[in-house]
Coordinates of C-alpha atoms in Angstrom, one line a residue:
X28 CA 0.0 0.0 0.0
X29 CA 1.5 3.5 -1.1
X30 CA 1.8 6.5 1.0
X31 CA -1.3 8.4 1.7
X32 CA -2.3 12.2 2.2
X33 CA -2.9 15.0 -0.3
X34 CA -1.1 15.2 -3.7
X35 CA 1.4 18.1 -3.9
X36 CA 2.8 19.7 -7.0
X37 CA 6.4 21.0 -7.3
X38 CA 9.2 21.8 -9.7
X39 CA 11.2 18.9 -10.7
X40 CA 15.0 18.7 -10.3
X41 CA 17.4 18.1 -12.8
X42 CA 18.7 15.1 -11.1
X43 CA 15.3 13.2 -11.4
X44 CA 15.5 13.4 -15.1
X45 CA 16.3 9.5 -15.3
X46 CA 13.5 8.6 -12.7
X47 CA 10.8 10.8 -14.6
X48 CA 11.6 9.2 -18.0
X49 CA 11.6 5.9 -16.5
X50 CA 8.0 6.8 -15.1
X51 CA 7.0 8.0 -18.7
X52 CA 8.0 4.8 -20.2
X53 CA 5.8 2.9 -17.7
X54 CA 2.9 5.1 -17.9
X55 CA 3.0 4.4 -21.9
X56 CA 3.3 0.9 -21.5
X57 CA 0.2 0.8 -19.4
X58 CA -1.9 1.0 -22.7
X59 CA -0.5 -2.2 -23.9
X60 CA 2.1 -1.1 -26.5
X61 CA 4.6 -3.9 -27.5
X62 CA 8.1 -3.8 -26.6
X63 CA 9.2 -2.6 -30.0
X64 CA 6.8 0.4 -30.1
X65 CA 7.7 1.5 -26.8
X66 CA 11.7 1.4 -27.7
X67 CA 10.7 3.5 -30.8
X68 CA 9.2 6.1 -28.2
X69 CA 12.1 6.0 -26.0
X70 CA 14.0 9.3 -27.5
X71 CA 10.4 11.0 -27.7
X72 CA 9.6 10.6 -24.3
X73 CA 13.3 11.1 -22.7
X74 CA 13.6 13.7 -20.2
X75 CA 17.3 14.9 -20.0
X76 CA 19.0 16.5 -17.1
X77 CA 19.9 19.7 -18.9
X78 CA 16.3 20.1 -20.1
X79 CA 14.1 19.7 -16.8
X80 CA 14.1 23.4 -16.2
X81 CA 13.9 24.7 -19.8
X82 CA 10.9 22.3 -20.3
X83 CA 9.2 23.8 -17.3
X84 CA 8.8 20.4 -15.7
X85 CA 6.4 19.7 -12.6
X86 CA 5.9 16.7 -10.7
X87 CA 3.1 15.4 -8.6
X88 CA 4.0 13.5 -5.3
X89 CA 2.2 11.9 -2.4
X90 CA 4.4 11.3 0.8
X91 CA 7.3 11.7 -1.2
X92 CA 6.4 9.1 -4.0
X93 CA 6.4 11.0 -7.4
X94 CA 3.0 9.8 -9.2
X95 CA 3.3 12.0 -12.1
X96 CA 5.1 14.9 -14.4
X97 CA 4.3 17.3 -17.0
X98 CA 5.8 19.8 -19.1
X99 CA 4.9 23.2 -20.6
X100 CA 7.3 23.9 -23.5
X101 CA 7.7 26.7 -25.9
X102 CA 7.4 30.7 -25.5
X103 CA 4.3 32.8 -25.4
X104 CA 1.9 32.9 -27.1
X105 CA 1.8 29.5 -28.4
X106 CA 3.0 26.8 -26.2
X107 CA 2.9 22.8 -26.0
X108 CA 1.9 20.1 -23.5
X109 CA 5.2 18.2 -23.9
X110 CA 4.7 15.4 -21.6
X111 CA 1.8 14.3 -19.1
X112 CA 2.3 11.0 -17.7
X113 CA 0.9 9.2 -14.4
X114 CA 2.1 6.1 -12.7
X115 CA -0.2 3.3 -13.9
X116 CA -1.2 2.6 -10.2
X117 CA -2.4 6.1 -9.9
X118 CA -4.2 6.7 -13.1
X119 CA -7.7 7.6 -12.6
X120 CA -7.0 9.1 -9.2
X121 CA -6.9 12.6 -10.0
X122 CA -3.2 13.2 -10.3
X123 CA -3.5 14.0 -14.1
X124 CA -6.2 16.8 -13.7
X125 CA -4.3 18.5 -11.0
X126 CA -1.2 18.3 -13.3
X127 CA -3.2 19.5 -16.4
X128 CA -4.8 22.3 -14.8
X129 CA -1.3 23.2 -13.2
X130 CA 0.0 23.2 -16.7
X131 CA -2.8 25.7 -18.0
X132 CA -2.7 28.0 -15.0
X133 CA 1.0 28.4 -15.4
X134 CA 0.6 29.1 -19.4
X135 CA -1.9 31.8 -18.2
X136 CA 0.5 33.4 -15.8
X137 CA 3.1 33.5 -18.4
X138 CA 0.9 34.9 -21.2
X139 CA 0.5 32.1 -23.4
X140 CA -2.8 32.2 -25.7
X141 CA -3.1 28.3 -26.6
X142 CA -1.4 25.2 -25.9
X143 CA -1.1 22.6 -28.2
X144 CA -1.2 18.8 -27.3
X145 CA -0.3 15.6 -29.4
X146 CA -2.3 13.3 -27.6
X147 CA -2.0 9.5 -27.0
X148 CA -5.1 8.0 -28.6
X149 CA -5.7 6.5 -25.1
X150 CA -5.5 9.9 -23.5
X151 CA -7.7 11.8 -26.1
X152 CA -10.9 11.3 -24.0
X153 CA -9.2 12.7 -20.7
X154 CA -8.0 15.8 -22.6
X155 CA -11.7 16.2 -24.4
X156 CA -13.3 15.8 -20.9
X157 CA -10.8 18.6 -19.6
X158 CA -12.2 21.0 -22.2
X159 CA -9.5 20.8 -25.0
X160 CA -10.7 20.7 -28.6
X161 CA -9.8 18.3 -31.4
X162 CA -8.1 20.1 -34.4
X163 CA -7.3 17.0 -36.4
X164 CA -4.3 14.7 -36.7
X165 CA -0.4 15.2 -36.7
X166 CA 1.3 14.2 -39.9
X167 CA 4.7 12.1 -39.6
X168 CA 6.2 10.4 -36.7
X169 CA 5.5 6.9 -35.5
X170 CA 1.9 7.3 -36.2
X171 CA -0.9 10.1 -36.6
X172 CA -1.8 11.4 -33.1
X173 CA -5.0 13.3 -32.3
X174 CA -3.9 16.9 -32.1
X175 CA -5.8 19.0 -29.8
X176 CA -6.0 22.6 -28.4
X177 CA -6.3 23.8 -25.0
X178 CA -6.5 27.5 -23.5
X179 CA -4.7 28.9 -20.7
X180 CA -6.3 29.6 -17.4
X181 CA -6.0 33.3 -16.5
X182 CA -5.8 34.6 -13.0
X183 CA -8.7 34.9 -10.9
X184 CA -10.1 38.3 -11.7
X185 CA -10.2 40.8 -9.1
X186 CA -14.0 41.6 -8.8
X187 CA -14.5 37.8 -8.3
X188 CA -12.2 37.9 -5.2
X189 CA -13.8 41.1 -4.1
X190 CA -17.4 39.5 -4.2
X191 CA -17.9 37.1 -1.6
X192 CA -14.4 37.0 -0.8
X193 CA -13.7 34.9 -3.6
X194 CA -14.5 31.6 -1.9
X195 CA -17.5 29.4 -1.0
X196 CA -20.6 31.4 0.1
X197 CA -24.4 30.6 0.9
X198 CA -26.7 32.0 -1.9
X199 CA -29.9 33.0 -1.2
X200 CA -32.4 33.7 -3.9
X201 CA -34.8 36.4 -2.5
X202 CA -35.8 38.0 -6.1
X203 CA -39.5 38.2 -5.4
X204 CA -38.6 39.6 -1.9
X205 CA -36.4 42.3 -3.4
X206 CA -38.6 43.3 -5.9
X207 CA -41.6 43.4 -4.0
X208 CA -40.0 46.1 -1.3
X209 CA -40.6 48.6 -3.9
X210 CA -44.3 48.3 -4.4
X211 CA -47.0 45.8 -4.9
X212 CA -45.6 43.5 -2.3
X213 CA -44.1 39.9 -2.6
X214 CA -45.5 37.7 -5.0
X215 CA -44.4 34.3 -5.8
X216 CA -43.8 32.1 -7.9
X217 CA -40.2 33.1 -7.8
X218 CA -38.5 31.1 -10.8
X219 CA -35.8 34.0 -11.1
X220 CA -34.4 33.3 -7.9
X221 CA -32.6 30.3 -9.2
X222 CA -30.2 32.6 -11.0
X223 CA -28.8 33.3 -7.5
X224 CA -27.1 30.1 -7.6
X225 CA -24.7 31.1 -10.4
X226 CA -23.7 34.2 -8.9
X227 CA -20.4 33.6 -7.5
X228 CA -17.0 31.3 -7.8
X229 CA -18.8 28.5 -5.7
X230 CA -21.8 28.0 -3.7
X231 CA -21.5 26.1 -0.6
X232 CA -25.2 26.2 0.2
X233 CA -28.1 27.2 -2.2
X234 CA -31.4 28.4 -0.6
X235 CA -34.3 28.8 -2.8
X236 CA -37.9 29.6 -2.6
X237 CA -39.1 27.3 -5.7
X238 CA -38.4 23.5 -5.4
X239 CA -35.5 22.4 -7.8
X240 CA -34.6 19.1 -8.7
X241 CA -31.4 17.3 -7.4
X242 CA -30.3 16.4 -11.0
X243 CA -30.3 20.0 -11.8
X244 CA -27.7 21.2 -9.1
X245 CA -25.6 18.2 -10.0
X246 CA -25.5 18.6 -13.6
X247 CA -24.6 22.5 -13.3
X248 CA -22.2 21.7 -10.6
X249 CA -20.3 19.0 -12.8
X250 CA -20.0 21.7 -15.5
X251 CA -18.7 24.6 -13.4
X252 CA -16.5 22.9 -11.2
X253 CA -18.6 23.4 -8.1
X254 CA -18.2 20.0 -6.3
X255 CA -21.0 19.1 -3.7
X256 CA -23.4 21.7 -3.2
X257 CA -25.9 21.6 -0.2
X258 CA -29.2 22.5 -1.6
X259 CA -32.5 23.8 0.4
X260 CA -35.2 24.5 -1.8
X261 CA -39.2 24.7 -2.1
X262 CA -39.2 26.8 1.3
X263 CA -41.4 29.7 0.3
X264 CA -44.0 29.3 -2.7
X265 CA -45.0 32.8 -2.1
X266 CA -41.7 34.1 -2.4
X267 CA -40.8 35.2 1.4
X268 CA -37.8 33.4 1.7
X269 CA -36.2 35.4 4.6
X270 CA -39.6 34.5 6.8
X271 CA -39.1 30.7 5.7
X272 CA -35.4 31.2 6.8
X273 CA -36.4 32.4 10.0
X274 CA -39.2 30.0 10.4
X275 CA -36.5 27.1 10.5
X276 CA -34.3 27.4 13.4
X277 CA -32.3 24.5 12.3
X278 CA -31.3 26.2 9.0
X279 CA -30.8 29.7 10.5
X280 CA -28.5 28.0 12.7
X281 CA -26.5 26.4 9.9
X282 CA -26.2 29.4 8.2
X283 CA -24.5 31.0 11.1
X284 CA -22.2 28.0 11.6
X285 CA -20.9 27.9 8.1
X286 CA -18.4 30.7 8.4
X287 CA -19.1 31.7 4.8
X288 CA -20.5 34.8 3.4
X289 CA -24.2 34.6 3.4
X290 CA -25.2 36.7 0.1
X291 CA -28.8 37.3 -1.1
X292 CA -29.9 38.5 -4.4
X293 CA -30.7 42.0 -3.1
X294 CA -30.7 43.7 0.3
X295 CA -34.0 43.9 2.0
X296 CA -35.2 44.9 5.2
X297 CA -36.6 41.3 5.9
X298 CA -33.1 39.9 5.2
X299 CA -31.6 42.2 7.9
X300 CA -32.6 39.5 10.5
X301 CA -30.6 37.0 8.7
X302 CA -27.4 38.8 7.9
X303 CA -27.3 42.7 8.5
X304 CA -26.0 44.8 5.8
X305 CA -23.2 47.3 6.3
X306 CA -24.4 50.6 7.6
X307 CA -26.0 52.7 5.0
X308 CA -26.2 49.9 2.5
X309 CA -29.7 49.2 2.6
X310 CA -30.7 52.9 2.6
X311 CA -28.6 53.4 -0.6
X312 CA -30.7 50.7 -2.2
X313 CA -33.7 52.6 -1.6
X314 CA -32.1 55.8 -2.9
X315 CA -30.7 54.7 -6.1
X316 CA -33.1 51.9 -7.2
X317 CA -35.4 55.1 -7.8
X318 CA -35.3 56.0 -11.2
X319 CA -35.5 59.9 -10.2
X320 CA -32.5 59.8 -7.9
X321 CA -30.6 57.7 -10.3
X322 CA -31.2 60.3 -13.1
X323 CA -30.0 62.9 -10.8
X324 CA -26.8 61.1 -10.2
X325 CA -26.5 60.6 -13.8
X326 CA -26.8 64.4 -14.6
X327 CA -24.0 65.3 -12.0
X328 CA -21.7 62.9 -13.4
X329 CA -22.1 63.4 -17.1
X330 CA -20.3 66.5 -17.8
X331 CA -16.9 64.8 -16.8
X332 CA -17.6 61.9 -19.2
X333 CA -17.7 62.5 -23.0
X334 CA -19.7 60.1 -24.8
X335 CA -22.5 60.0 -22.0
X336 CA -25.9 62.2 -22.8
X337 CA -28.4 62.0 -20.0
X338 CA -31.9 62.4 -21.4
X339 CA -34.5 65.0 -20.0
X340 CA -36.7 63.6 -17.1
X341 CA -39.5 65.3 -15.4
X342 CA -42.4 64.4 -13.0
X343 CA -46.0 64.6 -14.3
X344 CA -48.0 65.9 -11.5
X345 CA -51.3 64.9 -12.8
X346 CA -53.2 62.9 -15.2
X347 CA -54.2 66.1 -16.9
X348 CA -50.4 67.3 -17.2
X349 CA -49.4 63.6 -18.3
X350 CA -52.0 64.0 -21.2
X351 CA -50.5 67.2 -22.3
X352 CA -47.2 65.6 -22.5
X353 CA -48.4 62.5 -24.3
X354 CA -50.2 64.8 -26.8
X355 CA -47.0 66.6 -27.4
X356 CA -46.3 64.5 -30.8
X357 CA -43.0 63.1 -29.3
X358 CA -42.1 59.6 -28.3
X359 CA -41.6 59.4 -24.4
X360 CA -40.9 57.2 -21.8
X361 CA -43.0 56.5 -19.2
X362 CA -41.4 55.3 -15.8
X363 CA -42.6 54.7 -12.4
X364 CA -40.0 55.6 -9.7
X365 CA -39.3 52.0 -9.0
X366 CA -39.4 48.9 -11.2
X367 CA -37.0 46.3 -12.2
X368 CA -36.4 44.2 -15.5
X369 CA -38.5 46.8 -17.7
X370 CA -41.4 46.6 -15.5
X371 CA -42.9 50.1 -14.4
X372 CA -41.5 51.4 -17.9
X373 CA -43.6 52.1 -21.1
X374 CA -42.3 53.6 -24.4
X375 CA -45.4 55.7 -25.6
X376 CA -45.5 56.5 -29.5
X377 CA -47.8 59.6 -30.2
X378 CA -51.7 58.1 -30.2
X379 CA -54.5 60.3 -29.5
X380 CA -56.8 57.6 -29.0
X381 CA -54.9 56.2 -26.1
X382 CA -53.8 59.4 -24.5
X383 CA -56.3 60.0 -22.0
X384 CA -56.6 56.2 -20.9
X385 CA -53.2 56.0 -20.5
X386 CA -52.7 59.4 -18.4
X387 CA -55.5 58.2 -15.9
X388 CA -53.5 54.7 -15.6
X389 CA -50.1 56.1 -14.9
X390 CA -50.5 59.3 -13.1
X391 CA -52.1 57.3 -10.0
X392 CA -49.1 56.5 -8.6
X393 CA -46.7 59.5 -9.7
X394 CA -44.9 59.0 -12.9
X395 CA -41.7 60.2 -14.7
X396 CA -42.0 61.2 -18.2
X397 CA -38.5 60.9 -19.8
X398 CA -37.3 62.1 -23.2
X399 CA -37.2 58.9 -25.5
X400 CA -33.5 58.3 -26.9
X401 CA -33.5 57.6 -30.8
X402 CA -31.2 55.0 -31.8
X403 CA -30.7 51.7 -33.6
X404 CA -28.2 49.2 -34.9
X405 CA -26.7 46.2 -33.2
X406 CA -25.4 48.0 -30.0
X407 CA -28.3 49.4 -28.6
X408 CA -28.8 48.0 -25.1
X409 CA -25.5 47.9 -23.5
X410 CA -25.0 47.3 -19.6
X411 CA -22.2 47.8 -17.2
X412 CA -21.5 45.6 -14.0
X413 CA -19.2 45.8 -11.1
X414 CA -18.8 45.0 -7.2
X415 CA -18.0 47.4 -4.5
X416 CA -15.9 45.6 -1.9
X417 CA -16.1 46.2 2.0
X418 CA -13.6 49.0 1.8
X419 CA -15.7 50.8 -0.9
X420 CA -13.3 50.1 -3.7
X421 CA -15.0 49.7 -6.8
X422 CA -14.1 46.6 -9.1
X423 CA -15.3 46.7 -12.7
X424 CA -16.7 43.0 -13.7
X425 CA -17.5 43.9 -17.3
X426 CA -19.7 45.2 -20.1
X427 CA -22.3 43.3 -21.9
X428 CA -25.0 43.6 -24.6
X429 CA -28.6 43.3 -23.5
X430 CA -31.4 41.7 -25.3
X431 CA -34.4 44.1 -24.8
X432 CA -37.8 43.3 -26.3
X433 CA -39.4 46.7 -25.9
X434 CA -38.6 47.7 -22.3
X435 CA -38.4 43.8 -21.1
X436 CA -35.1 42.5 -20.4
X437 CA -34.7 38.8 -22.1
X438 CA -31.1 38.3 -21.7
X439 CA -27.5 39.5 -22.4
X440 CA -24.3 38.3 -24.2
X441 CA -21.0 39.2 -22.4
X442 CA -17.2 38.0 -23.6
X443 CA -14.6 39.3 -26.0
X444 CA -15.7 41.4 -28.7
X445 CA -19.3 41.9 -27.7
X446 CA -19.2 45.6 -27.8
X447 CA -16.8 47.8 -29.8
X448 CA -14.0 49.0 -27.6
X449 CA -14.8 52.5 -27.6
X450 CA -18.3 51.9 -26.4
X451 CA -17.3 49.7 -23.7
X452 CA -14.7 51.8 -22.4
X453 CA -16.9 55.2 -22.5
X454 CA -19.6 52.6 -20.3
X455 CA -16.9 51.3 -17.9
X456 CA -15.8 54.8 -17.0
X457 CA -19.1 56.3 -16.4
X458 CA -20.2 52.9 -14.9
X459 CA -17.2 53.1 -12.4
X460 CA -17.9 56.7 -11.5
X461 CA -21.3 55.8 -10.5
X462 CA -19.9 53.0 -8.5
X463 CA -17.8 55.5 -6.5
X464 CA -20.9 57.7 -5.8
X465 CA -22.7 54.5 -4.4
X466 CA -19.8 53.6 -2.2
X467 CA -19.7 57.2 -0.9
X468 CA -23.4 56.7 0.1
X469 CA -22.3 53.5 2.0
X470 CA -23.7 50.8 -0.9
X471 CA -21.4 47.5 -0.7
X472 CA -22.1 44.6 -3.5
X473 CA -23.1 44.2 -6.9
X474 CA -24.4 46.8 -8.9
X475 CA -25.1 47.6 -12.7
X476 CA -25.7 50.4 -14.8
X477 CA -28.0 50.1 -18.1
X478 CA -27.6 52.1 -21.2
X479 CA -29.2 52.8 -24.4
X480 CA -27.1 54.0 -27.3
X481 CA -28.2 56.9 -29.5
X482 CA -27.9 57.6 -33.3
X483 CA -24.6 59.4 -32.8
X484 CA -23.1 56.2 -31.0
X485 CA -23.3 58.2 -27.5
X486 CA -24.4 56.2 -24.2
X487 CA -27.4 57.5 -22.4
X488 CA -27.6 56.0 -18.8
X489 CA -31.2 54.6 -17.9
X490 CA -31.0 53.1 -14.6
X491 CA -29.0 51.8 -11.6
X492 CA -29.8 48.2 -10.4
X493 CA -28.3 47.8 -6.6
X494 CA -28.5 43.8 -6.4
X495 CA -27.7 41.1 -8.4
X496 CA -28.4 41.0 -12.1
X497 CA -29.4 38.8 -14.8
X498 CA -25.8 40.0 -16.5
X499 CA -24.3 38.8 -13.3
X500 CA -25.3 35.2 -13.9
X501 CA -23.4 35.6 -17.6
X502 CA -20.2 37.3 -15.9
X503 CA -20.2 34.5 -13.2
X504 CA -20.9 31.5 -15.6
X505 CA -18.1 33.2 -18.0
X506 CA -15.5 33.4 -15.1
X507 CA -16.5 29.6 -13.9
X508 CA -15.6 28.1 -17.3
X509 CA -12.6 30.5 -17.8
X510 CA -11.4 29.0 -14.5
X511 CA -12.4 25.3 -15.5
X512 CA -11.6 25.0 -18.9
X513 CA -9.2 28.0 -19.8
X514 CA -9.4 30.9 -22.3
X515 CA -12.0 33.8 -22.6
X516 CA -15.7 32.3 -23.2
X517 CA -18.7 34.1 -24.7
X518 CA -21.7 33.5 -22.7
X519 CA -25.3 34.3 -23.6
X520 CA -28.2 34.2 -21.1
X521 CA -31.6 33.7 -22.5
X522 CA -34.4 33.8 -19.5
X523 CA -37.2 32.5 -21.4
X524 CA -37.0 29.5 -24.0
X525 CA -40.5 28.7 -24.4
X526 CA -41.3 24.8 -24.3
X527 CA -44.0 23.2 -26.3
X528 CA -44.9 21.0 -23.5
X529 CA -44.7 20.3 -19.8
X530 CA -42.4 17.2 -19.0
X531 CA -42.0 14.9 -15.9
X532 CA -38.7 16.0 -14.2
X533 CA -36.8 12.8 -15.6
X534 CA -38.2 13.5 -19.2
X535 CA -37.0 17.0 -18.9
X536 CA -33.5 15.9 -17.8
X537 CA -33.4 13.4 -21.0
X538 CA -34.5 16.6 -23.1
X539 CA -31.8 18.7 -21.3
X540 CA -29.3 16.0 -22.0
X541 CA -30.4 15.7 -25.6
X542 CA -29.9 19.4 -26.2
X543 CA -26.9 19.5 -24.4
X544 CA -25.0 17.1 -26.6
X545 CA -26.4 18.8 -29.7
X546 CA -24.8 22.2 -28.5
X547 CA -22.0 20.3 -27.7
X548 CA -21.3 19.0 -31.2
X549 CA -21.8 22.8 -32.3
X550 CA -19.1 24.0 -30.2
X551 CA -21.3 25.2 -27.1
X552 CA -22.2 24.3 -23.6
X553 CA -25.6 24.4 -22.4
X554 CA -26.6 25.3 -19.0
X555 CA -30.1 25.5 -17.6
X556 CA -30.6 28.4 -15.2
X557 CA -34.4 28.3 -14.7
X558 CA -35.5 24.9 -14.4
X559 CA -38.5 25.5 -12.2
X560 CA -40.6 27.1 -15.0
X561 CA -40.9 24.3 -16.9
X562 CA -43.7 23.1 -14.8
X563 CA -45.8 26.4 -15.3
X564 CA -49.0 26.1 -17.5
X565 CA -47.1 28.0 -20.0
X566 CA -43.6 26.2 -19.5
X567 CA -40.2 27.6 -20.2
X568 CA -36.8 27.3 -19.4
X569 CA -34.0 29.8 -18.8
X570 CA -30.6 28.9 -20.1
X571 CA -26.9 30.2 -20.4
X572 CA -24.9 29.2 -23.6
X573 CA -21.2 29.2 -23.8
X574 CA -18.9 29.0 -26.7
X575 CA -15.5 30.4 -27.9
X576 CA -17.1 32.0 -31.2
X577 CA -20.1 34.0 -31.9
X578 CA -21.0 31.7 -34.6
X579 CA -21.1 28.7 -32.3
X580 CA -23.1 30.6 -29.9
X581 CA -25.6 31.4 -32.6
X582 CA -25.9 28.0 -33.6
X583 CA -26.4 26.7 -30.0
X584 CA -29.1 29.0 -29.5
X585 CA -31.0 28.1 -32.8
X586 CA -30.5 24.4 -31.4
X587 CA -32.1 25.2 -28.0
X588 CA -35.2 27.1 -29.3
X589 CA -36.0 24.7 -32.1
X590 CA -35.7 22.0 -29.5
X591 CA -38.2 23.6 -27.2
X592 CA -40.6 24.2 -29.7
X593 CA -40.3 20.9 -31.1
X594 CA -41.4 19.3 -27.7
X595 CA -45.0 20.3 -28.8
X596 CA -44.9 18.4 -32.1
X597 CA -45.8 15.0 -30.2
X598 CA -49.3 16.5 -29.1
X599 CA -50.1 18.3 -32.3
X600 CA -52.3 15.4 -33.5
X601 CA -54.3 15.1 -30.3
X602 CA -57.9 16.5 -30.5
X603 CA -59.2 19.4 -28.5
X604 CA -62.4 20.8 -27.7
X605 CA -65.6 19.8 -26.3
X606 CA -65.7 16.5 -28.1
X607 CA -62.1 15.4 -27.5
X608 CA -63.3 12.9 -24.9
X609 CA -64.8 10.7 -27.4
X610 CA -62.2 10.9 -30.1
X611 CA -59.6 7.9 -30.4
X612 CA -56.5 8.3 -28.1
X613 CA -53.2 7.6 -29.9

């Protein structure tokens, strides 16, 4: 029985060259090659004393026994995984995974953009499972070998370390509770709360109001490298998750004992009894979730930011005054003071028939009339996300391009090249300035600033969200996949993919597995982000798609949407109506 304990990595020593060469030969022989073939491979697998340092050789050992080795060769930007071998009796125990990830992390630290792999045919499956992609076969040599490409793992972004201290955290989905505090009360079901699980490097525990299937958590965790995640779901069908937690003393004690940050979707008065906010944070949420106060902040900051234009905004004091505004002949935007995801916002075109009715309805609770920003083109709805840490420092997360239908948020795309560089820089500079103002007023946590682009290419800020957001999910999924698979992913979230039918949980999982396989074949990864809505009367799923190219991302979206629509095909010939019960069943 060999040594026990954790596997440790260290740099190889030149005096180990002969021993490591012998390990590589034993590992190669494990796959059943004959003596003649192994002898022909000897020079290729040999590690010479003078090359140990130059080839960046690392070894894995446990209790002083060397279990494997790997080399990272070449110079940036293109490198090669020269050797990766594990002792036969240690194969399958995670040593190869540790070595592989170390090589990609070292490649990221040194500035490599890609790592080439000439794989033994028996090892190809391992590399593909670790996220490498096949690019053909090598020519020449003893035989053709699978040729793969892997992407270096970049250092953890500063915003990830700032958000939840960069480690495991407890994620609480209190979306309905957050939205309800600004008017209308808390209303379930709260499907959107499932998104809270994705907002961080790794959840230690997830607490959700709606019940989620175990397979969903396991499947997502396997793709994003989470490991085991303790899940408490189905606690509050009405969306009042804080009250549900407080009514469960055992769960409340667990949250206190975990020692990890307990992070809700957004700060609320109801959540204060579970985990109090920093001084001033809750007040800042109430202040700047207001579209009126956000507009005042935008107006104060805009003069220092070329490329930012703030549309005119004014309150309409009465239904009569609002009717006059609407008869002015120009398109305007009506906004209630509070509203999320496009709720409480309406774009109104001149229409005399609707003016009086609209004015009466919207003027009841007070309404803001905002100048409509004309614009078109592919970059109409940018967004900027950032994190304010406990010290008040602002850590930019990134910019994304939202999909907005009218005024309703549908999803977002983030990743390299999503927005033109100049537009992204303008959004980031202004969004960071907004963050500094929020920090000065006591806010700590995640926030975003949404924009529209005018015809001149200028950005008009429209609102601030002091909470987690739909784009936050995309940025965190991107960071997780970059961490697990390397490189820089494009991620697109779609909050509502209609399904043609409601399916039992097991059948839904089978459907997701089939669609995931089709997406993989197209070069993309599919994650279900909102599973609970699949059982509504009008069923749908929320999804995140990730790929390395825009074409693969677009192809995956077509696959997912078509598959959802096709679910209804199996019921197309069933009779409907009053006489359906007497019709022949098929």
